[in-house]
């Protein structure tokens, strides 16, 4: 049974770095890609980036200078790190392996 | 980056009625391998998105045949016939042909 679960701090201060973890089960990270998608409150979905089965990554053009996605296959975890956070980064962050989605984690950027 | 323009922004439909959502791409979504990676999702209130249609017209497992997808190149349509209360929410198209992937802005389906 495929499952994904996001975890991380609910509150981050402006200019700080966000670190999120997606813990997966029921599939291998070396055979599947995991994507991050975010959704600001009351707004639409935004593709953030992905880590592919071979370990390479792709990022949203607007975020790539601040974004890093990595993984630890031994722990079945995928990590998202985004630096220089601003209030506009406040959103629910989802990890997904189509068609499976995590429940999302709300991240608020505020002092 | 590919821009997906979804119309309308919102739809008011009566129960049992039909809804049609358009997703137009700023460039062709035909991949070099010949496939077209245009997908449709529904996000119900308070839930994560769920996959409805993949690669233009393929219904995902368990999705009723009231949902149908069509289109090619840059123009795509999602049709929902015999709308039921469980169909309410926001519909998104997503292109996975070109990196970076991009979503449409969403179409909110509400009951009249």
mmCIF file with all atom_site columns, C-alpha atoms in Angstrom:
data_model
loop_
_atom_site.group_PDB
_atom_site.id
_atom_site.type_symbol
_atom_site.label_atom_id
_atom_site.label_alt_id
_atom_site.label_comp_id
_atom_site.label_asym_id
_atom_site.label_entity_id
_atom_site.label_seq_id
_atom_site.pdbx_PDB_ins_code
_atom_site.Cartn_x
_atom_site.Cartn_y
_atom_site.Cartn_z
_atom_site.occupancy
_atom_site.B_iso_or_equiv
_atom_site.pdbx_formal_charge
_atom_site.auth_seq_id
_atom_site.auth_comp_id
_atom_site.auth_asym_id
_atom_site.auth_atom_id
_atom_site.pdbx_PDB_model_num
ATOM 1   C CA . UNK A 1 1   ? 0.000   0.000  0.000   1.00 0.00 ? 1   UNK A CA 1
ATOM 2   C CA . UNK A 1 2   ? 1.564   3.251  -1.164  1.00 0.00 ? 2   UNK A CA 1
ATOM 3   C CA . UNK A 1 3   ? 1.676   6.022  1.407   1.00 0.00 ? 3   UNK A CA 1
ATOM 4   C CA . UNK A 1 4   ? 3.388   9.388  1.598   1.00 0.00 ? 4   UNK A CA 1
ATOM 5   C CA . UNK A 1 5   ? 3.543   11.596 4.651   1.00 0.00 ? 5   UNK A CA 1
ATOM 6   C CA . UNK A 1 6   ? 4.966   15.091 4.912   1.00 0.00 ? 6   UNK A CA 1
ATOM 7   C CA . UNK A 1 7   ? 6.491   16.479 8.068   1.00 0.00 ? 7   UNK A CA 1
ATOM 8   C CA . UNK A 1 8   ? 8.183   19.686 9.060   1.00 0.00 ? 8   UNK A CA 1
ATOM 9   C CA . UNK A 1 9   ? 7.870   22.852 11.096  1.00 0.00 ? 9   UNK A CA 1
ATOM 10  C CA . UNK A 1 10  ? 4.548   24.620 10.951  1.00 0.00 ? 10  UNK A CA 1
ATOM 11  C CA . UNK A 1 11  ? 6.104   28.048 11.391  1.00 0.00 ? 11  UNK A CA 1
ATOM 12  C CA . UNK A 1 12  ? 9.239   29.483 9.828   1.00 0.00 ? 12  UNK A CA 1
ATOM 13  C CA . UNK A 1 13  ? 10.586  32.975 10.190  1.00 0.00 ? 13  UNK A CA 1
ATOM 14  C CA . UNK A 1 14  ? 11.132  35.164 7.128   1.00 0.00 ? 14  UNK A CA 1
ATOM 15  C CA . UNK A 1 15  ? 14.558  34.779 5.513   1.00 0.00 ? 15  UNK A CA 1
ATOM 16  C CA . UNK A 1 16  ? 15.050  31.409 7.213   1.00 0.00 ? 16  UNK A CA 1
ATOM 17  C CA . UNK A 1 17  ? 15.301  27.976 5.593   1.00 0.00 ? 17  UNK A CA 1
ATOM 18  C CA . UNK A 1 18  ? 12.428  25.531 5.309   1.00 0.00 ? 18  UNK A CA 1
ATOM 19  C CA . UNK A 1 19  ? 13.166  21.832 5.689   1.00 0.00 ? 19  UNK A CA 1
ATOM 20  C CA . UNK A 1 20  ? 10.460  19.303 4.912   1.00 0.00 ? 20  UNK A CA 1
ATOM 21  C CA . UNK A 1 21  ? 10.538  15.517 4.856   1.00 0.00 ? 21  UNK A CA 1
ATOM 22  C CA . UNK A 1 22  ? 8.348   13.176 2.844   1.00 0.00 ? 22  UNK A CA 1
ATOM 23  C CA . UNK A 1 23  ? 8.390   9.660  4.270   1.00 0.00 ? 23  UNK A CA 1
ATOM 24  C CA . UNK A 1 24  ? 7.158   7.057  1.830   1.00 0.00 ? 24  UNK A CA 1
ATOM 25  C CA . UNK A 1 25  ? 6.153   3.409  2.047   1.00 0.00 ? 25  UNK A CA 1
ATOM 26  C CA . UNK A 1 26  ? 4.933   0.772  -0.342  1.00 0.00 ? 26  UNK A CA 1
ATOM 27  C CA . UNK A 1 27  ? 7.304   1.654  -3.162  1.00 0.00 ? 27  UNK A CA 1
ATOM 28  C CA . UNK A 1 28  ? 10.968  2.157  -3.934  1.00 0.00 ? 28  UNK A CA 1
ATOM 29  C CA . UNK A 1 29  ? 12.459  5.613  -4.447  1.00 0.00 ? 29  UNK A CA 1
ATOM 30  C CA . UNK A 1 30  ? 14.954  4.122  -6.868  1.00 0.00 ? 30  UNK A CA 1
ATOM 31  C CA . UNK A 1 31  ? 12.122  3.049  -9.167  1.00 0.00 ? 31  UNK A CA 1
ATOM 32  C CA . UNK A 1 32  ? 9.795   6.048  -8.864  1.00 0.00 ? 32  UNK A CA 1
ATOM 33  C CA . UNK A 1 33  ? 9.890   9.827  -8.884  1.00 0.00 ? 33  UNK A CA 1
ATOM 34  C CA . UNK A 1 34  ? 8.498   11.945 -6.054  1.00 0.00 ? 34  UNK A CA 1
ATOM 35  C CA . UNK A 1 35  ? 7.188   15.439 -6.640  1.00 0.00 ? 35  UNK A CA 1
ATOM 36  C CA . UNK A 1 36  ? 6.515   18.375 -4.359  1.00 0.00 ? 36  UNK A CA 1
ATOM 37  C CA . UNK A 1 37  ? 3.470   20.585 -4.955  1.00 0.00 ? 37  UNK A CA 1
ATOM 38  C CA . UNK A 1 38  ? 2.389   23.552 -2.881  1.00 0.00 ? 38  UNK A CA 1
ATOM 39  C CA . UNK A 1 39  ? -0.831  25.462 -2.415  1.00 0.00 ? 39  UNK A CA 1
ATOM 40  C CA . UNK A 1 40  ? -1.023  28.920 -0.801  1.00 0.00 ? 40  UNK A CA 1
ATOM 41  C CA . UNK A 1 41  ? -4.144  29.427 1.306   1.00 0.00 ? 41  UNK A CA 1
ATOM 42  C CA . UNK A 1 42  ? -7.196  29.802 -0.916  1.00 0.00 ? 42  UNK A CA 1
ATOM 43  C CA . UNK A 1 43  ? -5.134  29.555 -4.105  1.00 0.00 ? 43  UNK A CA 1
ATOM 44  C CA . UNK A 1 44  ? -4.252  26.992 -6.747  1.00 0.00 ? 44  UNK A CA 1
ATOM 45  C CA . UNK A 1 45  ? -1.671  24.254 -7.015  1.00 0.00 ? 45  UNK A CA 1
ATOM 46  C CA . UNK A 1 46  ? 1.940   25.015 -7.888  1.00 0.00 ? 46  UNK A CA 1
ATOM 47  C CA . UNK A 1 47  ? 4.444   22.389 -8.958  1.00 0.00 ? 47  UNK A CA 1
ATOM 48  C CA . UNK A 1 48  ? 7.582   22.876 -6.879  1.00 0.00 ? 48  UNK A CA 1
ATOM 49  C CA . UNK A 1 49  ? 9.954   20.200 -8.096  1.00 0.00 ? 49  UNK A CA 1
ATOM 50  C CA . UNK A 1 50  ? 10.796  16.538 -8.357  1.00 0.00 ? 50  UNK A CA 1
ATOM 51  C CA . UNK A 1 51  ? 13.464  13.960 -7.677  1.00 0.00 ? 51  UNK A CA 1
ATOM 52  C CA . UNK A 1 52  ? 13.576  11.231 -10.270 1.00 0.00 ? 52  UNK A CA 1
ATOM 53  C CA . UNK A 1 53  ? 14.235  7.553  -9.780  1.00 0.00 ? 53  UNK A CA 1
ATOM 54  C CA . UNK A 1 54  ? 17.877  7.987  -10.761 1.00 0.00 ? 54  UNK A CA 1
ATOM 55  C CA . UNK A 1 55  ? 18.334  10.795 -8.246  1.00 0.00 ? 55  UNK A CA 1
ATOM 56  C CA . UNK A 1 56  ? 18.365  13.769 -10.610 1.00 0.00 ? 56  UNK A CA 1
ATOM 57  C CA . UNK A 1 57  ? 16.137  16.727 -9.873  1.00 0.00 ? 57  UNK A CA 1
ATOM 58  C CA . UNK A 1 58  ? 14.031  19.346 -11.623 1.00 0.00 ? 58  UNK A CA 1
ATOM 59  C CA . UNK A 1 59  ? 12.700  22.536 -10.115 1.00 0.00 ? 59  UNK A CA 1
ATOM 60  C CA . UNK A 1 60  ? 10.099  25.226 -10.648 1.00 0.00 ? 60  UNK A CA 1
ATOM 61  C CA . UNK A 1 61  ? 11.824  27.995 -12.572 1.00 0.00 ? 61  UNK A CA 1
ATOM 62  C CA . UNK A 1 62  ? 10.780  30.690 -10.116 1.00 0.00 ? 62  UNK A CA 1
ATOM 63  C CA . UNK A 1 63  ? 12.049  28.734 -7.106  1.00 0.00 ? 63  UNK A CA 1
ATOM 64  C CA . UNK A 1 64  ? 15.140  26.945 -8.360  1.00 0.00 ? 64  UNK A CA 1
ATOM 65  C CA . UNK A 1 65  ? 17.639  29.447 -6.980  1.00 0.00 ? 65  UNK A CA 1
ATOM 66  C CA . UNK A 1 66  ? 16.306  28.792 -3.447  1.00 0.00 ? 66  UNK A CA 1
ATOM 67  C CA . UNK A 1 67  ? 15.322  25.148 -3.688  1.00 0.00 ? 67  UNK A CA 1
ATOM 68  C CA . UNK A 1 68  ? 16.958  21.785 -3.169  1.00 0.00 ? 68  UNK A CA 1
ATOM 69  C CA . UNK A 1 69  ? 15.357  18.347 -3.260  1.00 0.00 ? 69  UNK A CA 1
ATOM 70  C CA . UNK A 1 70  ? 17.252  15.276 -2.114  1.00 0.00 ? 70  UNK A CA 1
ATOM 71  C CA . UNK A 1 71  ? 16.563  11.829 -0.733  1.00 0.00 ? 71  UNK A CA 1
ATOM 72  C CA . UNK A 1 72  ? 17.771  9.056  1.523   1.00 0.00 ? 72  UNK A CA 1
ATOM 73  C CA . UNK A 1 73  ? 16.735  5.813  -0.116  1.00 0.00 ? 73  UNK A CA 1
ATOM 74  C CA . UNK A 1 74  ? 17.727  3.726  2.924   1.00 0.00 ? 74  UNK A CA 1
ATOM 75  C CA . UNK A 1 75  ? 15.165  5.620  4.992   1.00 0.00 ? 75  UNK A CA 1
ATOM 76  C CA . UNK A 1 76  ? 12.586  5.993  2.186   1.00 0.00 ? 76  UNK A CA 1
ATOM 77  C CA . UNK A 1 77  ? 12.625  9.739  2.659   1.00 0.00 ? 77  UNK A CA 1
ATOM 78  C CA . UNK A 1 78  ? 12.630  12.703 0.310   1.00 0.00 ? 78  UNK A CA 1
ATOM 79  C CA . UNK A 1 79  ? 13.699  16.129 1.525   1.00 0.00 ? 79  UNK A CA 1
ATOM 80  C CA . UNK A 1 80  ? 12.811  19.627 0.434   1.00 0.00 ? 80  UNK A CA 1
ATOM 81  C CA . UNK A 1 81  ? 14.931  22.580 1.467   1.00 0.00 ? 81  UNK A CA 1
ATOM 82  C CA . UNK A 1 82  ? 14.048  26.109 0.509   1.00 0.00 ? 82  UNK A CA 1
ATOM 83  C CA . UNK A 1 83  ? 16.012  29.092 1.725   1.00 0.00 ? 83  UNK A CA 1
ATOM 84  C CA . UNK A 1 84  ? 15.295  32.811 2.019   1.00 0.00 ? 84  UNK A CA 1
ATOM 85  C CA . UNK A 1 85  ? 11.667  32.196 2.831   1.00 0.00 ? 85  UNK A CA 1
ATOM 86  C CA . UNK A 1 86  ? 9.147   34.989 2.357   1.00 0.00 ? 86  UNK A CA 1
ATOM 87  C CA . UNK A 1 87  ? 5.509   35.324 3.361   1.00 0.00 ? 87  UNK A CA 1
ATOM 88  C CA . UNK A 1 88  ? 4.537   34.303 -0.181  1.00 0.00 ? 88  UNK A CA 1
ATOM 89  C CA . UNK A 1 89  ? 5.968   30.848 0.576   1.00 0.00 ? 89  UNK A CA 1
ATOM 90  C CA . UNK A 1 90  ? 3.203   30.265 3.103   1.00 0.00 ? 90  UNK A CA 1
ATOM 91  C CA . UNK A 1 91  ? 1.361   27.226 1.759   1.00 0.00 ? 91  UNK A CA 1
ATOM 92  C CA . UNK A 1 92  ? 0.372   23.632 2.199   1.00 0.00 ? 92  UNK A CA 1
ATOM 93  C CA . UNK A 1 93  ? 3.226   21.528 0.844   1.00 0.00 ? 93  UNK A CA 1
ATOM 94  C CA . UNK A 1 94  ? 2.328   18.133 -0.618  1.00 0.00 ? 94  UNK A CA 1
ATOM 95  C CA . UNK A 1 95  ? 4.550   15.297 -1.754  1.00 0.00 ? 95  UNK A CA 1
ATOM 96  C CA . UNK A 1 96  ? 3.140   13.042 -4.421  1.00 0.00 ? 96  UNK A CA 1
ATOM 97  C CA . UNK A 1 97  ? 3.828   9.995  -6.518  1.00 0.00 ? 97  UNK A CA 1
ATOM 98  C CA . UNK A 1 98  ? 0.996   9.913  -9.009  1.00 0.00 ? 98  UNK A CA 1
ATOM 99  C CA . UNK A 1 99  ? -1.709  8.989  -8.246  1.00 0.00 ? 99  UNK A CA 1
ATOM 100 C CA . UNK A 1 100 ? -0.837  8.998  -4.546  1.00 0.00 ? 100 UNK A CA 1
ATOM 101 C CA . UNK A 1 101 ? -0.623  12.173 -2.499  1.00 0.00 ? 101 UNK A CA 1
ATOM 102 C CA . UNK A 1 102 ? 0.307   12.900 1.062   1.00 0.00 ? 102 UNK A CA 1
ATOM 103 C CA . UNK A 1 103 ? -2.104  14.819 3.270   1.00 0.00 ? 103 UNK A CA 1
ATOM 104 C CA . UNK A 1 104 ? 0.121   17.890 3.058   1.00 0.00 ? 104 UNK A CA 1
ATOM 105 C CA . UNK A 1 105 ? 1.814   19.985 5.709   1.00 0.00 ? 105 UNK A CA 1
ATOM 106 C CA . UNK A 1 106 ? 0.928   23.610 6.361   1.00 0.00 ? 106 UNK A CA 1
ATOM 107 C CA . UNK A 1 107 ? 3.904   25.952 6.486   1.00 0.00 ? 107 UNK A CA 1
ATOM 108 C CA . UNK A 1 108 ? 3.444   29.519 7.662   1.00 0.00 ? 108 UNK A CA 1
ATOM 109 C CA . UNK A 1 109 ? 6.180   32.080 7.117   1.00 0.00 ? 109 UNK A CA 1
ATOM 110 C CA . UNK A 1 110 ? 5.839   34.735 9.770   1.00 0.00 ? 110 UNK A CA 1
ATOM 111 C CA . UNK A 1 111 ? 7.838   36.517 12.422  1.00 0.00 ? 111 UNK A CA 1
ATOM 112 C CA . UNK B 2 1   ? 7.701   27.620 -19.058 1.00 0.00 ? 1   UNK B CA 1
ATOM 113 C CA . UNK B 2 2   ? 4.436   26.192 -20.387 1.00 0.00 ? 2   UNK B CA 1
ATOM 114 C CA . UNK B 2 3   ? 1.384   28.210 -19.382 1.00 0.00 ? 3   UNK B CA 1
ATOM 115 C CA . UNK B 2 4   ? -1.914  26.373 -19.026 1.00 0.00 ? 4   UNK B CA 1
ATOM 116 C CA . UNK B 2 5   ? -4.989  28.571 -19.296 1.00 0.00 ? 5   UNK B CA 1
ATOM 117 C CA . UNK B 2 6   ? -8.079  27.041 -17.736 1.00 0.00 ? 6   UNK B CA 1
ATOM 118 C CA . UNK B 2 7   ? -11.561 28.333 -18.445 1.00 0.00 ? 7   UNK B CA 1
ATOM 119 C CA . UNK B 2 8   ? -13.957 29.075 -16.948 1.00 0.00 ? 8   UNK B CA 1
ATOM 120 C CA . UNK B 2 9   ? -12.712 30.093 -13.529 1.00 0.00 ? 9   UNK B CA 1
ATOM 121 C CA . UNK B 2 10  ? -15.946 28.832 -12.000 1.00 0.00 ? 10  UNK B CA 1
ATOM 122 C CA . UNK B 2 11  ? -18.968 26.804 -13.071 1.00 0.00 ? 11  UNK B CA 1
ATOM 123 C CA . UNK B 2 12  ? -22.456 26.742 -11.614 1.00 0.00 ? 12  UNK B CA 1
ATOM 124 C CA . UNK B 2 13  ? -24.096 23.479 -12.590 1.00 0.00 ? 13  UNK B CA 1
ATOM 125 C CA . UNK B 2 14  ? -27.357 21.840 -11.591 1.00 0.00 ? 14  UNK B CA 1
ATOM 126 C CA . UNK B 2 15  ? -27.330 18.302 -10.254 1.00 0.00 ? 15  UNK B CA 1
ATOM 127 C CA . UNK B 2 16  ? -27.578 15.986 -13.234 1.00 0.00 ? 16  UNK B CA 1
ATOM 128 C CA . UNK B 2 17  ? -26.253 18.613 -15.590 1.00 0.00 ? 17  UNK B CA 1
ATOM 129 C CA . UNK B 2 18  ? -23.116 18.670 -17.712 1.00 0.00 ? 18  UNK B CA 1
ATOM 130 C CA . UNK B 2 19  ? -19.906 20.614 -17.150 1.00 0.00 ? 19  UNK B CA 1
ATOM 131 C CA . UNK B 2 20  ? -17.118 21.353 -19.585 1.00 0.00 ? 20  UNK B CA 1
ATOM 132 C CA . UNK B 2 21  ? -13.691 22.720 -18.646 1.00 0.00 ? 21  UNK B CA 1
ATOM 133 C CA . UNK B 2 22  ? -11.091 23.908 -21.126 1.00 0.00 ? 22  UNK B CA 1
ATOM 134 C CA . UNK B 2 23  ? -7.320  23.790 -20.688 1.00 0.00 ? 23  UNK B CA 1
ATOM 135 C CA . UNK B 2 24  ? -5.244  25.514 -23.330 1.00 0.00 ? 24  UNK B CA 1
ATOM 136 C CA . UNK B 2 25  ? -1.474  25.269 -23.443 1.00 0.00 ? 25  UNK B CA 1
ATOM 137 C CA . UNK B 2 26  ? 1.010   27.898 -24.603 1.00 0.00 ? 26  UNK B CA 1
ATOM 138 C CA . UNK B 2 27  ? 2.811   25.187 -26.555 1.00 0.00 ? 27  UNK B CA 1
ATOM 139 C CA . UNK B 2 28  ? 2.154   21.704 -27.847 1.00 0.00 ? 28  UNK B CA 1
ATOM 140 C CA . UNK B 2 29  ? 2.042   19.040 -25.152 1.00 0.00 ? 29  UNK B CA 1
ATOM 141 C CA . UNK B 2 30  ? 3.048   16.236 -27.474 1.00 0.00 ? 30  UNK B CA 1
ATOM 142 C CA . UNK B 2 31  ? 6.205   14.700 -26.029 1.00 0.00 ? 31  UNK B CA 1
ATOM 143 C CA . UNK B 2 32  ? 9.086   13.631 -28.240 1.00 0.00 ? 32  UNK B CA 1
ATOM 144 C CA . UNK B 2 33  ? 8.014   10.049 -27.525 1.00 0.00 ? 33  UNK B CA 1
ATOM 145 C CA . UNK B 2 34  ? 4.624   10.743 -29.089 1.00 0.00 ? 34  UNK B CA 1
ATOM 146 C CA . UNK B 2 35  ? 2.641   10.729 -25.855 1.00 0.00 ? 35  UNK B CA 1
ATOM 147 C CA . UNK B 2 36  ? 0.750   13.719 -24.507 1.00 0.00 ? 36  UNK B CA 1
ATOM 148 C CA . UNK B 2 37  ? 1.119   14.164 -20.757 1.00 0.00 ? 37  UNK B CA 1
ATOM 149 C CA . UNK B 2 38  ? -1.902  16.261 -19.895 1.00 0.00 ? 38  UNK B CA 1
ATOM 150 C CA . UNK B 2 39  ? -3.696  15.169 -16.737 1.00 0.00 ? 39  UNK B CA 1
ATOM 151 C CA . UNK B 2 40  ? -6.774  16.274 -14.816 1.00 0.00 ? 40  UNK B CA 1
ATOM 152 C CA . UNK B 2 41  ? -7.200  16.393 -11.047 1.00 0.00 ? 41  UNK B CA 1
ATOM 153 C CA . UNK B 2 42  ? -10.052 17.175 -8.687  1.00 0.00 ? 42  UNK B CA 1
ATOM 154 C CA . UNK B 2 43  ? -9.414  18.717 -5.306  1.00 0.00 ? 43  UNK B CA 1
ATOM 155 C CA . UNK B 2 44  ? -12.372 18.440 -2.978  1.00 0.00 ? 44  UNK B CA 1
ATOM 156 C CA . UNK B 2 45  ? -12.582 20.865 -0.042  1.00 0.00 ? 45  UNK B CA 1
ATOM 157 C CA . UNK B 2 46  ? -10.026 20.043 2.638   1.00 0.00 ? 46  UNK B CA 1
ATOM 158 C CA . UNK B 2 47  ? -8.544  17.147 0.678   1.00 0.00 ? 47  UNK B CA 1
ATOM 159 C CA . UNK B 2 48  ? -5.459  16.417 -1.371  1.00 0.00 ? 48  UNK B CA 1
ATOM 160 C CA . UNK B 2 49  ? -5.926  16.431 -5.145  1.00 0.00 ? 49  UNK B CA 1
ATOM 161 C CA . UNK B 2 50  ? -7.007  13.188 -6.770  1.00 0.00 ? 50  UNK B CA 1
ATOM 162 C CA . UNK B 2 51  ? -6.143  11.997 -10.264 1.00 0.00 ? 51  UNK B CA 1
ATOM 163 C CA . UNK B 2 52  ? -9.110  11.745 -12.600 1.00 0.00 ? 52  UNK B CA 1
ATOM 164 C CA . UNK B 2 53  ? -7.704  11.525 -16.121 1.00 0.00 ? 53  UNK B CA 1
ATOM 165 C CA . UNK B 2 54  ? -4.169  10.864 -17.313 1.00 0.00 ? 54  UNK B CA 1
ATOM 166 C CA . UNK B 2 55  ? -2.647  11.381 -20.747 1.00 0.00 ? 55  UNK B CA 1
ATOM 167 C CA . UNK B 2 56  ? -5.602  13.361 -22.063 1.00 0.00 ? 56  UNK B CA 1
ATOM 168 C CA . UNK B 2 57  ? -8.322  10.735 -22.053 1.00 0.00 ? 57  UNK B CA 1
ATOM 169 C CA . UNK B 2 58  ? -7.526  7.781  -19.787 1.00 0.00 ? 58  UNK B CA 1
ATOM 170 C CA . UNK B 2 59  ? -9.720  7.502  -16.717 1.00 0.00 ? 59  UNK B CA 1
ATOM 171 C CA . UNK B 2 60  ? -7.817  6.506  -13.600 1.00 0.00 ? 60  UNK B CA 1
ATOM 172 C CA . UNK B 2 61  ? -8.949  3.402  -11.744 1.00 0.00 ? 61  UNK B CA 1
ATOM 173 C CA . UNK B 2 62  ? -12.304 3.866  -10.051 1.00 0.00 ? 62  UNK B CA 1
ATOM 174 C CA . UNK B 2 63  ? -13.192 7.095  -11.848 1.00 0.00 ? 63  UNK B CA 1
ATOM 175 C CA . UNK B 2 64  ? -16.740 6.857  -13.231 1.00 0.00 ? 64  UNK B CA 1
ATOM 176 C CA . UNK B 2 65  ? -17.347 7.124  -16.960 1.00 0.00 ? 65  UNK B CA 1
ATOM 177 C CA . UNK B 2 66  ? -19.225 10.372 -16.326 1.00 0.00 ? 66  UNK B CA 1
ATOM 178 C CA . UNK B 2 67  ? -15.767 11.912 -16.568 1.00 0.00 ? 67  UNK B CA 1
ATOM 179 C CA . UNK B 2 68  ? -14.176 12.146 -19.988 1.00 0.00 ? 68  UNK B CA 1
ATOM 180 C CA . UNK B 2 69  ? -11.127 13.897 -21.343 1.00 0.00 ? 69  UNK B CA 1
ATOM 181 C CA . UNK B 2 70  ? -10.331 14.856 -24.897 1.00 0.00 ? 70  UNK B CA 1
ATOM 182 C CA . UNK B 2 71  ? -8.092  17.078 -26.957 1.00 0.00 ? 71  UNK B CA 1
ATOM 183 C CA . UNK B 2 72  ? -4.742  17.201 -28.626 1.00 0.00 ? 72  UNK B CA 1
ATOM 184 C CA . UNK B 2 73  ? -1.760  19.464 -29.149 1.00 0.00 ? 73  UNK B CA 1
ATOM 185 C CA . UNK B 2 74  ? -2.621  22.596 -27.200 1.00 0.00 ? 74  UNK B CA 1
ATOM 186 C CA . UNK B 2 75  ? -6.367  22.313 -26.576 1.00 0.00 ? 75  UNK B CA 1
ATOM 187 C CA . UNK B 2 76  ? -7.891  19.965 -24.042 1.00 0.00 ? 76  UNK B CA 1
ATOM 188 C CA . UNK B 2 77  ? -11.299 19.506 -22.463 1.00 0.00 ? 77  UNK B CA 1
ATOM 189 C CA . UNK B 2 78  ? -12.664 17.743 -19.408 1.00 0.00 ? 78  UNK B CA 1
ATOM 190 C CA . UNK B 2 79  ? -16.373 16.914 -19.526 1.00 0.00 ? 79  UNK B CA 1
ATOM 191 C CA . UNK B 2 80  ? -18.431 15.836 -16.556 1.00 0.00 ? 80  UNK B CA 1
ATOM 192 C CA . UNK B 2 81  ? -21.880 14.498 -17.333 1.00 0.00 ? 81  UNK B CA 1
ATOM 193 C CA . UNK B 2 82  ? -24.727 13.900 -14.883 1.00 0.00 ? 82  UNK B CA 1
ATOM 194 C CA . UNK B 2 83  ? -23.024 16.004 -12.207 1.00 0.00 ? 83  UNK B CA 1
ATOM 195 C CA . UNK B 2 84  ? -23.349 14.605 -8.700  1.00 0.00 ? 84  UNK B CA 1
ATOM 196 C CA . UNK B 2 85  ? -22.721 16.311 -5.339  1.00 0.00 ? 85  UNK B CA 1
ATOM 197 C CA . UNK B 2 86  ? -19.424 14.386 -4.952  1.00 0.00 ? 86  UNK B CA 1
ATOM 198 C CA . UNK B 2 87  ? -18.093 16.096 -8.101  1.00 0.00 ? 87  UNK B CA 1
ATOM 199 C CA . UNK B 2 88  ? -17.919 19.502 -6.438  1.00 0.00 ? 88  UNK B CA 1
ATOM 200 C CA . UNK B 2 89  ? -14.514 21.043 -5.899  1.00 0.00 ? 89  UNK B CA 1
ATOM 201 C CA . UNK B 2 90  ? -11.710 22.575 -7.946  1.00 0.00 ? 90  UNK B CA 1
ATOM 202 C CA . UNK B 2 91  ? -10.476 20.938 -11.138 1.00 0.00 ? 91  UNK B CA 1
ATOM 203 C CA . UNK B 2 92  ? -6.905  21.379 -12.317 1.00 0.00 ? 92  UNK B CA 1
ATOM 204 C CA . UNK B 2 93  ? -5.091  20.407 -15.471 1.00 0.00 ? 93  UNK B CA 1
ATOM 205 C CA . UNK B 2 94  ? -1.393  19.560 -15.229 1.00 0.00 ? 94  UNK B CA 1
ATOM 206 C CA . UNK B 2 95  ? 1.135   19.177 -18.015 1.00 0.00 ? 95  UNK B CA 1
ATOM 207 C CA . UNK B 2 96  ? 3.981   16.742 -17.524 1.00 0.00 ? 96  UNK B CA 1
ATOM 208 C CA . UNK B 2 97  ? 5.398   16.927 -21.028 1.00 0.00 ? 97  UNK B CA 1
ATOM 209 C CA . UNK B 2 98  ? 7.813   19.801 -20.512 1.00 0.00 ? 98  UNK B CA 1
ATOM 210 C CA . UNK B 2 99  ? 10.025  20.566 -17.528 1.00 0.00 ? 99  UNK B CA 1
ATOM 211 C CA . UNK B 2 100 ? 9.178   22.364 -15.363 1.00 0.00 ? 100 UNK B CA 1
ATOM 212 C CA . UNK B 2 101 ? 5.712   20.882 -14.995 1.00 0.00 ? 101 UNK B CA 1
ATOM 213 C CA . UNK B 2 102 ? 2.869   23.372 -14.644 1.00 0.00 ? 102 UNK B CA 1
ATOM 214 C CA . UNK B 2 103 ? -0.729  23.427 -13.425 1.00 0.00 ? 103 UNK B CA 1
ATOM 215 C CA . UNK B 2 104 ? -3.664  25.376 -14.724 1.00 0.00 ? 104 UNK B CA 1
ATOM 216 C CA . UNK B 2 105 ? -5.141  27.912 -12.316 1.00 0.00 ? 105 UNK B CA 1
ATOM 217 C CA . UNK B 2 106 ? -8.146  25.745 -11.541 1.00 0.00 ? 106 UNK B CA 1
ATOM 218 C CA . UNK B 2 107 ? -11.889 25.708 -12.210 1.00 0.00 ? 107 UNK B CA 1
ATOM 219 C CA . UNK B 2 108 ? -14.302 25.655 -9.287  1.00 0.00 ? 108 UNK B CA 1
ATOM 220 C CA . UNK B 2 109 ? -17.399 23.551 -9.825  1.00 0.00 ? 109 UNK B CA 1
ATOM 221 C CA . UNK B 2 110 ? -20.358 24.596 -7.683  1.00 0.00 ? 110 UNK B CA 1
ATOM 222 C CA . UNK B 2 111 ? -23.990 23.621 -7.541  1.00 0.00 ? 111 UNK B CA 1
ATOM 223 C CA . UNK B 2 112 ? -26.598 25.968 -8.934  1.00 0.00 ? 112 UNK B CA 1
#
